[in-house]
PDB file of C-alpha atoms in Angstrom:
ATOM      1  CA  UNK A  25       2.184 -32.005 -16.392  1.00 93.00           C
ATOM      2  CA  UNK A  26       3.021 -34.101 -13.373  1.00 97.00           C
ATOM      3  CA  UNK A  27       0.577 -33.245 -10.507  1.00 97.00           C
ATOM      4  CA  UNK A  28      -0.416 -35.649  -7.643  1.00 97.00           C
ATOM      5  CA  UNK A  29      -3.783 -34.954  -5.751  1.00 98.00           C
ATOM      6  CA  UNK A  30      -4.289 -36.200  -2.538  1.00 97.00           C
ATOM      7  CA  UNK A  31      -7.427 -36.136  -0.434  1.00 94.00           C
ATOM      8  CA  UNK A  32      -7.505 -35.977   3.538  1.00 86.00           C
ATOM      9  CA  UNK A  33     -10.508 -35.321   5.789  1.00 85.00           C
ATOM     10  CA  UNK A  34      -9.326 -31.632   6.006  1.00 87.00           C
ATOM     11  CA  UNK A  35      -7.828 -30.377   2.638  1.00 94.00           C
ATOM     12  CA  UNK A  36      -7.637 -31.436  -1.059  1.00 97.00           C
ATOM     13  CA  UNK A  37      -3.487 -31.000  -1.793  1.00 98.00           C
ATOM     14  CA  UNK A  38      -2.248 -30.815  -5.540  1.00 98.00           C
ATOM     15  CA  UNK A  39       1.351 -31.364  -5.300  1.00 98.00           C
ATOM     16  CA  UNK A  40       2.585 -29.701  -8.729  1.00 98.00           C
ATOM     17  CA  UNK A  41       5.840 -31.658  -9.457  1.00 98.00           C
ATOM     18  CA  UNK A  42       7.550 -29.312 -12.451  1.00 97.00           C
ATOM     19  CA  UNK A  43      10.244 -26.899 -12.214  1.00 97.00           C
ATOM     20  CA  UNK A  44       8.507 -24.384 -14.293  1.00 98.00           C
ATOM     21  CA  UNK A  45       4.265 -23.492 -13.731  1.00 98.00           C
ATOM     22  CA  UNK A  46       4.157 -21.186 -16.973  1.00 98.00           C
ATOM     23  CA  UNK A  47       1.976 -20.189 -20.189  1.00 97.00           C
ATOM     24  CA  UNK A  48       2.885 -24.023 -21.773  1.00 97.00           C
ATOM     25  CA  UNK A  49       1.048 -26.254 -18.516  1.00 97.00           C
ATOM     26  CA  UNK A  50      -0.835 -24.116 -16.138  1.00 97.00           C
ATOM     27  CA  UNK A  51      -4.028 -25.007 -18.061  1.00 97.00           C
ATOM     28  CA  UNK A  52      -3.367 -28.639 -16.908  1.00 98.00           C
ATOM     29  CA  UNK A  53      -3.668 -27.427 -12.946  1.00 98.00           C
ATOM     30  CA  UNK A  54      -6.577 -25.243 -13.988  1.00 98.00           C
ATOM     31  CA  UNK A  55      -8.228 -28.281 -15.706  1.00 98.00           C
ATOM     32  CA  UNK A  56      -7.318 -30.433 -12.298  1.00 98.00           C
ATOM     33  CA  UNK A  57      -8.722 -27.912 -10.212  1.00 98.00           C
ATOM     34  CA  UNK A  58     -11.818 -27.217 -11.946  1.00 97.00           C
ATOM     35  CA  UNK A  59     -12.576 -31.238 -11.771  1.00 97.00           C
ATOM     36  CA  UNK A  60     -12.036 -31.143  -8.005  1.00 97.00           C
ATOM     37  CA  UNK A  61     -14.935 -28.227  -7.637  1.00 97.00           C
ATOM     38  CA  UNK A  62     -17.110 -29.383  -9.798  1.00 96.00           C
ATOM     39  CA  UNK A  63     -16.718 -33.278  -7.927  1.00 95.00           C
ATOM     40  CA  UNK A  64     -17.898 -31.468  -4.931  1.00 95.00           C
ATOM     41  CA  UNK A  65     -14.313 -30.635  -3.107  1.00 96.00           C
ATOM     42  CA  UNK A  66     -14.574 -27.295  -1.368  1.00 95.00           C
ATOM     43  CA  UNK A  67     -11.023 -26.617  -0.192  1.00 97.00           C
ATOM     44  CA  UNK A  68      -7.886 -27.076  -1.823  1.00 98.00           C
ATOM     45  CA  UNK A  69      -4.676 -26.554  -0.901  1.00 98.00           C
ATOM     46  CA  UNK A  70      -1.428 -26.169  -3.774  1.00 98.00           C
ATOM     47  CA  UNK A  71       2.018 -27.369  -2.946  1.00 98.00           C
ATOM     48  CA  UNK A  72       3.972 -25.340  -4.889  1.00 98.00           C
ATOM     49  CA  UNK A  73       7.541 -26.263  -3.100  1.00 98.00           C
ATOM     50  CA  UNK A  74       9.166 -28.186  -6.284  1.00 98.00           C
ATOM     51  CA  UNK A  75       8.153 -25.145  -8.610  1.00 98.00           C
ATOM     52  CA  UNK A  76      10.941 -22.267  -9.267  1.00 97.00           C
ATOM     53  CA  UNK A  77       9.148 -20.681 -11.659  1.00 98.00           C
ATOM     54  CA  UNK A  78       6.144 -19.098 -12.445  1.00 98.00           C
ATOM     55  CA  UNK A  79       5.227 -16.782 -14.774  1.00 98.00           C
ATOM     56  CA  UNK A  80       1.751 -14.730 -15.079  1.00 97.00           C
ATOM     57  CA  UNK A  81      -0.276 -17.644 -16.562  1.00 97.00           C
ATOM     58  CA  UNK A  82       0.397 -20.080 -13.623  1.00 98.00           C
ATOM     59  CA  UNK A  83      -0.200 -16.616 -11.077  1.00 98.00           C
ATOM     60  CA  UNK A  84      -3.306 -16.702 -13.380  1.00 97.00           C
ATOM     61  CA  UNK A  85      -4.525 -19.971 -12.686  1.00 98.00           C
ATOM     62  CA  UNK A  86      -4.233 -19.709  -9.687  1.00 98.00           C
ATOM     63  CA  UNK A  87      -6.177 -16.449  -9.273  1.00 97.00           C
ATOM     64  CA  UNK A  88      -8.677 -18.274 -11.386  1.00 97.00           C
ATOM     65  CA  UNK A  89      -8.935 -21.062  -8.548  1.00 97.00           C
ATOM     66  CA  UNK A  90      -8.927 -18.791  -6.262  1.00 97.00           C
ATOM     67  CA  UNK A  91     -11.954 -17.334  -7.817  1.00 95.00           C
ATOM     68  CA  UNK A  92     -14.075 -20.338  -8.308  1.00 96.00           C
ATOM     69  CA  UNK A  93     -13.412 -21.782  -4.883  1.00 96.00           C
ATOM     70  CA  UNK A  94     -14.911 -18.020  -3.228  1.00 94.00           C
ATOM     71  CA  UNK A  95     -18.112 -18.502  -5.416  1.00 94.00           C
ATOM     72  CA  UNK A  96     -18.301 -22.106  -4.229  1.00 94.00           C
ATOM     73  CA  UNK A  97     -17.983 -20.541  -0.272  1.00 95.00           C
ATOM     74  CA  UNK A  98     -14.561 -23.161  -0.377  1.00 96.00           C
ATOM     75  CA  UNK A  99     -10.686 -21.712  -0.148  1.00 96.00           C
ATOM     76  CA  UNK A 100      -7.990 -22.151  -1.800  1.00 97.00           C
ATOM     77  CA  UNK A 101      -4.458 -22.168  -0.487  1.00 98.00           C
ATOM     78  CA  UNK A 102      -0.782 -22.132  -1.203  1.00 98.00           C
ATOM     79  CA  UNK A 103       2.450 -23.702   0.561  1.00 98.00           C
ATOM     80  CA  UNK A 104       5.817 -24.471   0.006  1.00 98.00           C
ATOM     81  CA  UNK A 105       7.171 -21.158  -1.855  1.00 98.00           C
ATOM     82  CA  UNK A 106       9.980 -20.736  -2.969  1.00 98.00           C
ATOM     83  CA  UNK A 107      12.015 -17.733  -2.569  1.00 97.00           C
ATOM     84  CA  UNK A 108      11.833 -16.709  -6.942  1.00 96.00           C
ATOM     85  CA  UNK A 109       8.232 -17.751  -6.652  1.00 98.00           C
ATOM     86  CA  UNK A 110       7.286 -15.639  -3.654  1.00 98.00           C
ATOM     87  CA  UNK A 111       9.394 -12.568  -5.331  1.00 97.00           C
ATOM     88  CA  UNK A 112       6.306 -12.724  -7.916  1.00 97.00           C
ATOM     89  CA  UNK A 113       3.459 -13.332  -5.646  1.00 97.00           C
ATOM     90  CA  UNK A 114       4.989  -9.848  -3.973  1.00 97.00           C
ATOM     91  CA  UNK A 115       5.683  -8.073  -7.412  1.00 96.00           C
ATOM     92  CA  UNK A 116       1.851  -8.388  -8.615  1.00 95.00           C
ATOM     93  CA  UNK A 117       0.632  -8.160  -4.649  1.00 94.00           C
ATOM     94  CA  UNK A 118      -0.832 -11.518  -4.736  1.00 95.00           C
ATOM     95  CA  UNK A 119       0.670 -12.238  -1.289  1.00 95.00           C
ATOM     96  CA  UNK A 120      -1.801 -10.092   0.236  1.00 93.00           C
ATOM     97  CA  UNK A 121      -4.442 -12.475  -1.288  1.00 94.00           C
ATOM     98  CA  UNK A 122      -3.939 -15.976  -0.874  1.00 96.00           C
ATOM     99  CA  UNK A 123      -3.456 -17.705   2.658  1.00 97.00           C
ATOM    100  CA  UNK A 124       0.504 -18.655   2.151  1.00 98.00           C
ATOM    101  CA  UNK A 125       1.793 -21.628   4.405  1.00 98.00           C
ATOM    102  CA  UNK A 126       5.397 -23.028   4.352  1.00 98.00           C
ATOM    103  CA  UNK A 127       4.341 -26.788   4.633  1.00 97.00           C
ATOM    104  CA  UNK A 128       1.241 -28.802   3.916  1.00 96.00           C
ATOM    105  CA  UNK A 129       1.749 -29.820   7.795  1.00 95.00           C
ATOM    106  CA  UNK A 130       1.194 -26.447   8.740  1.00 96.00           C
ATOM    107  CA  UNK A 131      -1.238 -25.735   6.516  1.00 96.00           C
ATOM    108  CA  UNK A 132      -3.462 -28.553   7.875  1.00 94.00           C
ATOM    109  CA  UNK A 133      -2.871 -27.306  11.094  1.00 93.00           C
ATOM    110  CA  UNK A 134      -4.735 -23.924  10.316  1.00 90.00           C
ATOM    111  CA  UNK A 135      -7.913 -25.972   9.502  1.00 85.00           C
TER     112      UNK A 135
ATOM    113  CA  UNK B  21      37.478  -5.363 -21.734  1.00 55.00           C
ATOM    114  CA  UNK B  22      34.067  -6.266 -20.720  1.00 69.00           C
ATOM    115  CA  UNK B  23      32.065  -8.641 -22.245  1.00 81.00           C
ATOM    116  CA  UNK B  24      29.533  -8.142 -25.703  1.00 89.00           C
ATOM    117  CA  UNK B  25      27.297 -10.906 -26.724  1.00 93.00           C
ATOM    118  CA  UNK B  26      24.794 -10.731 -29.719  1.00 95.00           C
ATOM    119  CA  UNK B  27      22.105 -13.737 -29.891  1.00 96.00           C
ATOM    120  CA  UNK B  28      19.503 -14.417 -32.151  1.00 97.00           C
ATOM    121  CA  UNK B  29      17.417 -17.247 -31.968  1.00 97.00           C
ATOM    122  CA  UNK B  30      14.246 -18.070 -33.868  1.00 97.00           C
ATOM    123  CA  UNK B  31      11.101 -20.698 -32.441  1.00 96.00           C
ATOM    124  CA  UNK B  32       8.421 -21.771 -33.923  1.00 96.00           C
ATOM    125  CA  UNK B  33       5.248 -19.669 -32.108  1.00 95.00           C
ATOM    126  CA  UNK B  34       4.368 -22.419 -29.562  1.00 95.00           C
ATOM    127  CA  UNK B  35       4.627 -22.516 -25.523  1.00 96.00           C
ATOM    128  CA  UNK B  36       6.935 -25.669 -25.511  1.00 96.00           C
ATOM    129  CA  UNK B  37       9.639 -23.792 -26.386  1.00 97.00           C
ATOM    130  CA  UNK B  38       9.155 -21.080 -23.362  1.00 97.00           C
ATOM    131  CA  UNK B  39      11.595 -23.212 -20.755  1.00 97.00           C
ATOM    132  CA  UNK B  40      14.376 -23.166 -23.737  1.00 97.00           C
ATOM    133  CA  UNK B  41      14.169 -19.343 -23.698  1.00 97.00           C
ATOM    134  CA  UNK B  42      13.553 -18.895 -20.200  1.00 97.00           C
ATOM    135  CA  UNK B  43      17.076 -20.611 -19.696  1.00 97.00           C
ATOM    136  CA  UNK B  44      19.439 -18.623 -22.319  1.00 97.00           C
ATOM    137  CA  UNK B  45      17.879 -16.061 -19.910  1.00 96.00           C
ATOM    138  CA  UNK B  46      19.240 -17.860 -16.876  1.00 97.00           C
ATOM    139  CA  UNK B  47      22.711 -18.923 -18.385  1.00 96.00           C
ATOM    140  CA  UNK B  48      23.191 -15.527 -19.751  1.00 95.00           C
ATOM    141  CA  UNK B  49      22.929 -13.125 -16.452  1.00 94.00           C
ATOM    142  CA  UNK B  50      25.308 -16.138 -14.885  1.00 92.00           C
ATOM    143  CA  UNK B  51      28.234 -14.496 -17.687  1.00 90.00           C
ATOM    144  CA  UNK B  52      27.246 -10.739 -18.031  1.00 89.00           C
ATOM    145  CA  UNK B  53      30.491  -8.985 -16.369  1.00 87.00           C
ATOM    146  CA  UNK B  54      28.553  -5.668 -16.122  1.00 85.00           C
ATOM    147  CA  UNK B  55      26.362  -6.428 -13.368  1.00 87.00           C
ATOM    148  CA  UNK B  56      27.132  -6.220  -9.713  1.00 87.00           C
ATOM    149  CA  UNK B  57      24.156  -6.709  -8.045  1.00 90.00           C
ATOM    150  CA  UNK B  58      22.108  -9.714  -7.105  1.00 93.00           C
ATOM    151  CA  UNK B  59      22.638 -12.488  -9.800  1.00 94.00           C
ATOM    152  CA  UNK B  60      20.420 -15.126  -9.103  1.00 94.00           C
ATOM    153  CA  UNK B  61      17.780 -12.583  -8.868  1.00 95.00           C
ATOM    154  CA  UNK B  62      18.689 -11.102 -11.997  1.00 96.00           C
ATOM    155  CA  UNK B  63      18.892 -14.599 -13.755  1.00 97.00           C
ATOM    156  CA  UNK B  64      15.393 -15.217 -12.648  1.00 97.00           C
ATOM    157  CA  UNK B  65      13.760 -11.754 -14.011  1.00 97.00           C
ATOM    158  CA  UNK B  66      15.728 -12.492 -17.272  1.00 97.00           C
ATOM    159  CA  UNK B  67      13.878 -15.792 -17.201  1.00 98.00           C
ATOM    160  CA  UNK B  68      10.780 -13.877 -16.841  1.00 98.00           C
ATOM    161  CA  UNK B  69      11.093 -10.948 -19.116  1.00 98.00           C
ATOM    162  CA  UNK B  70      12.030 -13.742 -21.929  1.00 98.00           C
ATOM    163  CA  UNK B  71       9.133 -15.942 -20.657  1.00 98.00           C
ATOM    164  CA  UNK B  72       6.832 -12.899 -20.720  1.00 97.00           C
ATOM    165  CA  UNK B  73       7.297 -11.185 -23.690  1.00 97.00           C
ATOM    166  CA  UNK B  74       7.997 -14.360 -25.962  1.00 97.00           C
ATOM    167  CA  UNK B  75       4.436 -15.649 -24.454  1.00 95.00           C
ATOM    168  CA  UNK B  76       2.787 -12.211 -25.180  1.00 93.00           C
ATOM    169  CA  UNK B  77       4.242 -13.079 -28.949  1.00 94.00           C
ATOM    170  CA  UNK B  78       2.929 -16.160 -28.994  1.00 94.00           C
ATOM    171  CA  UNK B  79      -0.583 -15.747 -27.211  1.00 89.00           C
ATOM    172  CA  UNK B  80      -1.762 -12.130 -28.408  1.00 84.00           C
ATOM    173  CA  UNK B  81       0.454 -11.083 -31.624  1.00 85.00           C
ATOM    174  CA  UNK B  82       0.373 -14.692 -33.399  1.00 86.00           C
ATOM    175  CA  UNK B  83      -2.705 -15.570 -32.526  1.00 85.00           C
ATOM    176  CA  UNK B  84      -1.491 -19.109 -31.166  1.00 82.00           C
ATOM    177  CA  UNK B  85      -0.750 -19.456 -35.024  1.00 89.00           C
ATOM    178  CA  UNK B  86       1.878 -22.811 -34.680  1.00 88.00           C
ATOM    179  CA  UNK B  87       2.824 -22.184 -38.245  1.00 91.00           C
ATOM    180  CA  UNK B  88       4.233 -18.431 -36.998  1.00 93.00           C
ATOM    181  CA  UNK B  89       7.536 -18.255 -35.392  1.00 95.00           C
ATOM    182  CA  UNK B  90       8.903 -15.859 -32.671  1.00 96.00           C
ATOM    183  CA  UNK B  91      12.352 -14.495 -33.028  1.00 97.00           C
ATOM    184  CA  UNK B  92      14.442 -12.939 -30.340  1.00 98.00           C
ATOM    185  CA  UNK B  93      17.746 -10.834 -30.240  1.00 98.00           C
ATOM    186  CA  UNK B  94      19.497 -10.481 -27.322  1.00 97.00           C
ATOM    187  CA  UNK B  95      22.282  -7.697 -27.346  1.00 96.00           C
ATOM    188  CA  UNK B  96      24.583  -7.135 -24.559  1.00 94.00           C
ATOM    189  CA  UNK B  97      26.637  -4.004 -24.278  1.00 92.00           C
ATOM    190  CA  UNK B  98      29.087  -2.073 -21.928  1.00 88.00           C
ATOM    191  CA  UNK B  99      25.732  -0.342 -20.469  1.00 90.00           C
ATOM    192  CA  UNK B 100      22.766  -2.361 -21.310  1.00 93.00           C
ATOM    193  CA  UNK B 101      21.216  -5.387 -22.224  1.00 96.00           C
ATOM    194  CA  UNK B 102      18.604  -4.821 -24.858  1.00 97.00           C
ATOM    195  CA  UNK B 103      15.842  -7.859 -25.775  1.00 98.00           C
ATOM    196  CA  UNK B 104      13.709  -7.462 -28.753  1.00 98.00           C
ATOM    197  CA  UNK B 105      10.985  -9.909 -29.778  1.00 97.00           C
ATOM    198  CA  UNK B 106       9.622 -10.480 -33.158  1.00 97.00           C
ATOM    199  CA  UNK B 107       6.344 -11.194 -33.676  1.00 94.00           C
ATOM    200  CA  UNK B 108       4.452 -12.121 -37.128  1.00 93.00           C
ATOM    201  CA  UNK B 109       1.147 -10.785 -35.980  1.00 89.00           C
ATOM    202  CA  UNK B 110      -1.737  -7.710 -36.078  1.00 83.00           C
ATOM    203  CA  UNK B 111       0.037  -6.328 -32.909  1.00 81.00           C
ATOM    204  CA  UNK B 112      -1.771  -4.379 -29.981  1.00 79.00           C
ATOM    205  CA  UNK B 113      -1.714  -1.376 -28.189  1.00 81.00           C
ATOM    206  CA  UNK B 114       1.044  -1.145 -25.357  1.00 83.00           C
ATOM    207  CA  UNK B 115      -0.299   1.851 -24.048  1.00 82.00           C
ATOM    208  CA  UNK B 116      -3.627   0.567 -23.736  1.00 83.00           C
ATOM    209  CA  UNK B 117      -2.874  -2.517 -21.380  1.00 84.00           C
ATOM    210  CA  UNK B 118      -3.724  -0.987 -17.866  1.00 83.00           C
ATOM    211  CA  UNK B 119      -1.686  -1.982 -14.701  1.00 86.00           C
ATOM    212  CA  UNK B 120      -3.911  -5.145 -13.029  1.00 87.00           C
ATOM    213  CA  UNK B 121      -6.355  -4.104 -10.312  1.00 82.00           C
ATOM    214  CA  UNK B 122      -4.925  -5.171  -6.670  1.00 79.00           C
ATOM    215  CA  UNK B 123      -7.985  -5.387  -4.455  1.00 75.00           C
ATOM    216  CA  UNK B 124      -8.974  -8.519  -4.036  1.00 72.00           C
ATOM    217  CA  UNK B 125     -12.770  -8.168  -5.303  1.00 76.00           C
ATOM    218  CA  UNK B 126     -11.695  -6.627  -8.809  1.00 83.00           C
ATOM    219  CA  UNK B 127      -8.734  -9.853  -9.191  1.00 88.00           C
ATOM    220  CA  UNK B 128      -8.762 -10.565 -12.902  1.00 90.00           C
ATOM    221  CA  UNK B 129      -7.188 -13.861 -14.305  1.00 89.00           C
ATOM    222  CA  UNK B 130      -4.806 -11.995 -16.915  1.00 89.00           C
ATOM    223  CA  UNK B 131      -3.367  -8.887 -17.498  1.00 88.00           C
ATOM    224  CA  UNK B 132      -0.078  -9.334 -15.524  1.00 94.00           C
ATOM    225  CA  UNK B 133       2.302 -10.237 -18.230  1.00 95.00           C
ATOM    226  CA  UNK B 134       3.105  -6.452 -19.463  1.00 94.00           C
ATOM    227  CA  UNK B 135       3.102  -5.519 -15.707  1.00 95.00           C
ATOM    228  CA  UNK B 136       6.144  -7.788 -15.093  1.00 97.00           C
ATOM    229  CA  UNK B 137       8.021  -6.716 -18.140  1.00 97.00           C
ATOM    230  CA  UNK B 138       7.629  -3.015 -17.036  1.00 96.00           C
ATOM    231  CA  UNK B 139       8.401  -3.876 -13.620  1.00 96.00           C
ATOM    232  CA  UNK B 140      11.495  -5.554 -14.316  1.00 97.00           C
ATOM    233  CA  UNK B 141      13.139  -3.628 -17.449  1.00 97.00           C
ATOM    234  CA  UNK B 142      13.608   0.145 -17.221  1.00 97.00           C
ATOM    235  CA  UNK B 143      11.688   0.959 -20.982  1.00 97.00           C
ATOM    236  CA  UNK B 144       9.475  -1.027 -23.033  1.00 97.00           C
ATOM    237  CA  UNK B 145       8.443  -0.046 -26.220  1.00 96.00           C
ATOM    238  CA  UNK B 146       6.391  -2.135 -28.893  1.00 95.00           C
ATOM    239  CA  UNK B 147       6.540  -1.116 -32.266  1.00 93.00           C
ATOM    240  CA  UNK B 148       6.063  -2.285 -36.244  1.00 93.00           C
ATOM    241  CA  UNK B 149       9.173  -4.064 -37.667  1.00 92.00           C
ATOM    242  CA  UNK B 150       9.618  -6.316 -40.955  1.00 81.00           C
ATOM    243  CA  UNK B 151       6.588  -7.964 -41.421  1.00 87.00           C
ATOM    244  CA  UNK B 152       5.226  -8.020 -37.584  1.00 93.00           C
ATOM    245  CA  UNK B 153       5.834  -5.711 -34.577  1.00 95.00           C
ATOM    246  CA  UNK B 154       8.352  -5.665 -32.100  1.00 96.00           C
ATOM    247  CA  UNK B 155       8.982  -5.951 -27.841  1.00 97.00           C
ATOM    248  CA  UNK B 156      11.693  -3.863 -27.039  1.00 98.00           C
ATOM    249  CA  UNK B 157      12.818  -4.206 -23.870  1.00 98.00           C
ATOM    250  CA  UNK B 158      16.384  -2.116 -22.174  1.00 98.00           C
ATOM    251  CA  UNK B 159      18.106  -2.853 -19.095  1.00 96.00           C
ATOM    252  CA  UNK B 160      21.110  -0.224 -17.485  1.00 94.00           C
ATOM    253  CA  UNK B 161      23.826  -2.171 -16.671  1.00 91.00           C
ATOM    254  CA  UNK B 162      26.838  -1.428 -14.355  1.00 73.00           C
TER     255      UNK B 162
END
């Protein structure tokens, strides 16, 4: 899976860099995540704008980061949606969880 | 005369394959003369159905077995588009898998998969069939 993590003084960003965030690679953002929380990194924020798909194992994952950053007291965050992507997060009502940004710009600017 | 298409195609039961699927889904809404209504979004819920249910094969009914395959017909109709997909496994109770809990305390990991199938198709029934069980999934078209 081709992922690129960058660290600022405000946010952790993953950039995932695949078309597709399904059942076959998800586990590889989990896996990325879960390295970033347990190497002390609080808040992180997923750019999601080169994915235009995702099916319920990548929602999954993310629900599981989700998770693990609350019991750390950290966030995790989502920008960059695209329209088929967003029609998913609405389907299974996970817009109503995560904080949703268009850009990693404004996302930053919310910190 | 409008157009009927009958595809069968046969993986072997691992994830790799899921993008393949996901785009026969894709291509095929881009050709069905039966529909009228939003095409790219129907291209993408074909994606997911296919992406759903053959990962529900995979995952659940094979048991991540990579020796198992997964087989899926597609038949299109003047009314309907009907998916079925073949597992090789034990099989598991439809009925039983609940709708996922919304609130944000009670967020479970999975449990969505089945939710987006029965969102998106208007029946879904899993039964036994030769050797394994079946996903059968029907669309209304037109």
């Amino acid at each position: 899976m081709n992922l690129k993590t960058e660290a600022n003084d405000k946010l952790t960003v993953i950039f995932v860099r695949e078309e597709r965030l399904d059942a076959h690679n998800s586990e590889e953002l989990k896996a990325e995540m879960n390295r970033l929380f347990e190497g002390g990194t609080r808040d992180i924020l997923i750019d999601l704008k080169e994915v235009r798909f995702i099916d319920s194992s990548g929602l999954g994952v993310l629900v599981s980061g989700f998770k693990n950053a609350s019991t750390r007291q950290g966030s995790l965050k989502l920008c960059g949606l695209q329209t088929q992507v967003r029609s998913m997060f609405e389907l299974t009502r996970l817009h109503r969880v995560f904080d949703i940004f268009q850009t990693v710009d404004e996302a930053l600017e919310s910190v | 005369m409008k157009n009927k298409i009958d595809l069968e195609i046969t993986v072997p039961n691992q994830t790799r394959y899921l993008s393949l699927i996901g785009k026969i889904g894709v291509d095929l809404a881009r050709v069905v003369d039966q529909f009228h209504g939003d095409r790219e979004a129907f291209a993408h819920h074909l994606n997911m159905v296919l992406t759903e249910a053959v990962v529900n094969a995979i995952k659940h009914a094979n048991a991540a077995d990579p020796h198992k395959e997964v087989q899926i017909r597609i038949r299109l109709s003047d009314k309907e588009l009907f998916i079925r997909v073949y597992d090789q496994g034990r099989g598991f109770d439809l009925c039983g898998v609940p709708d996922p809990a919304f609130a944000p305390g009670q967020l479970e990991d999975k449990g969505r998969g089945i939710f987006i199938i029965r969102s998106l198709m208007d029946s879904v029934e899993y039964k036994k069939a030769k050797g394994g069980n079946v996903l059968e999934m029907r669309k209304r078209l037109g």
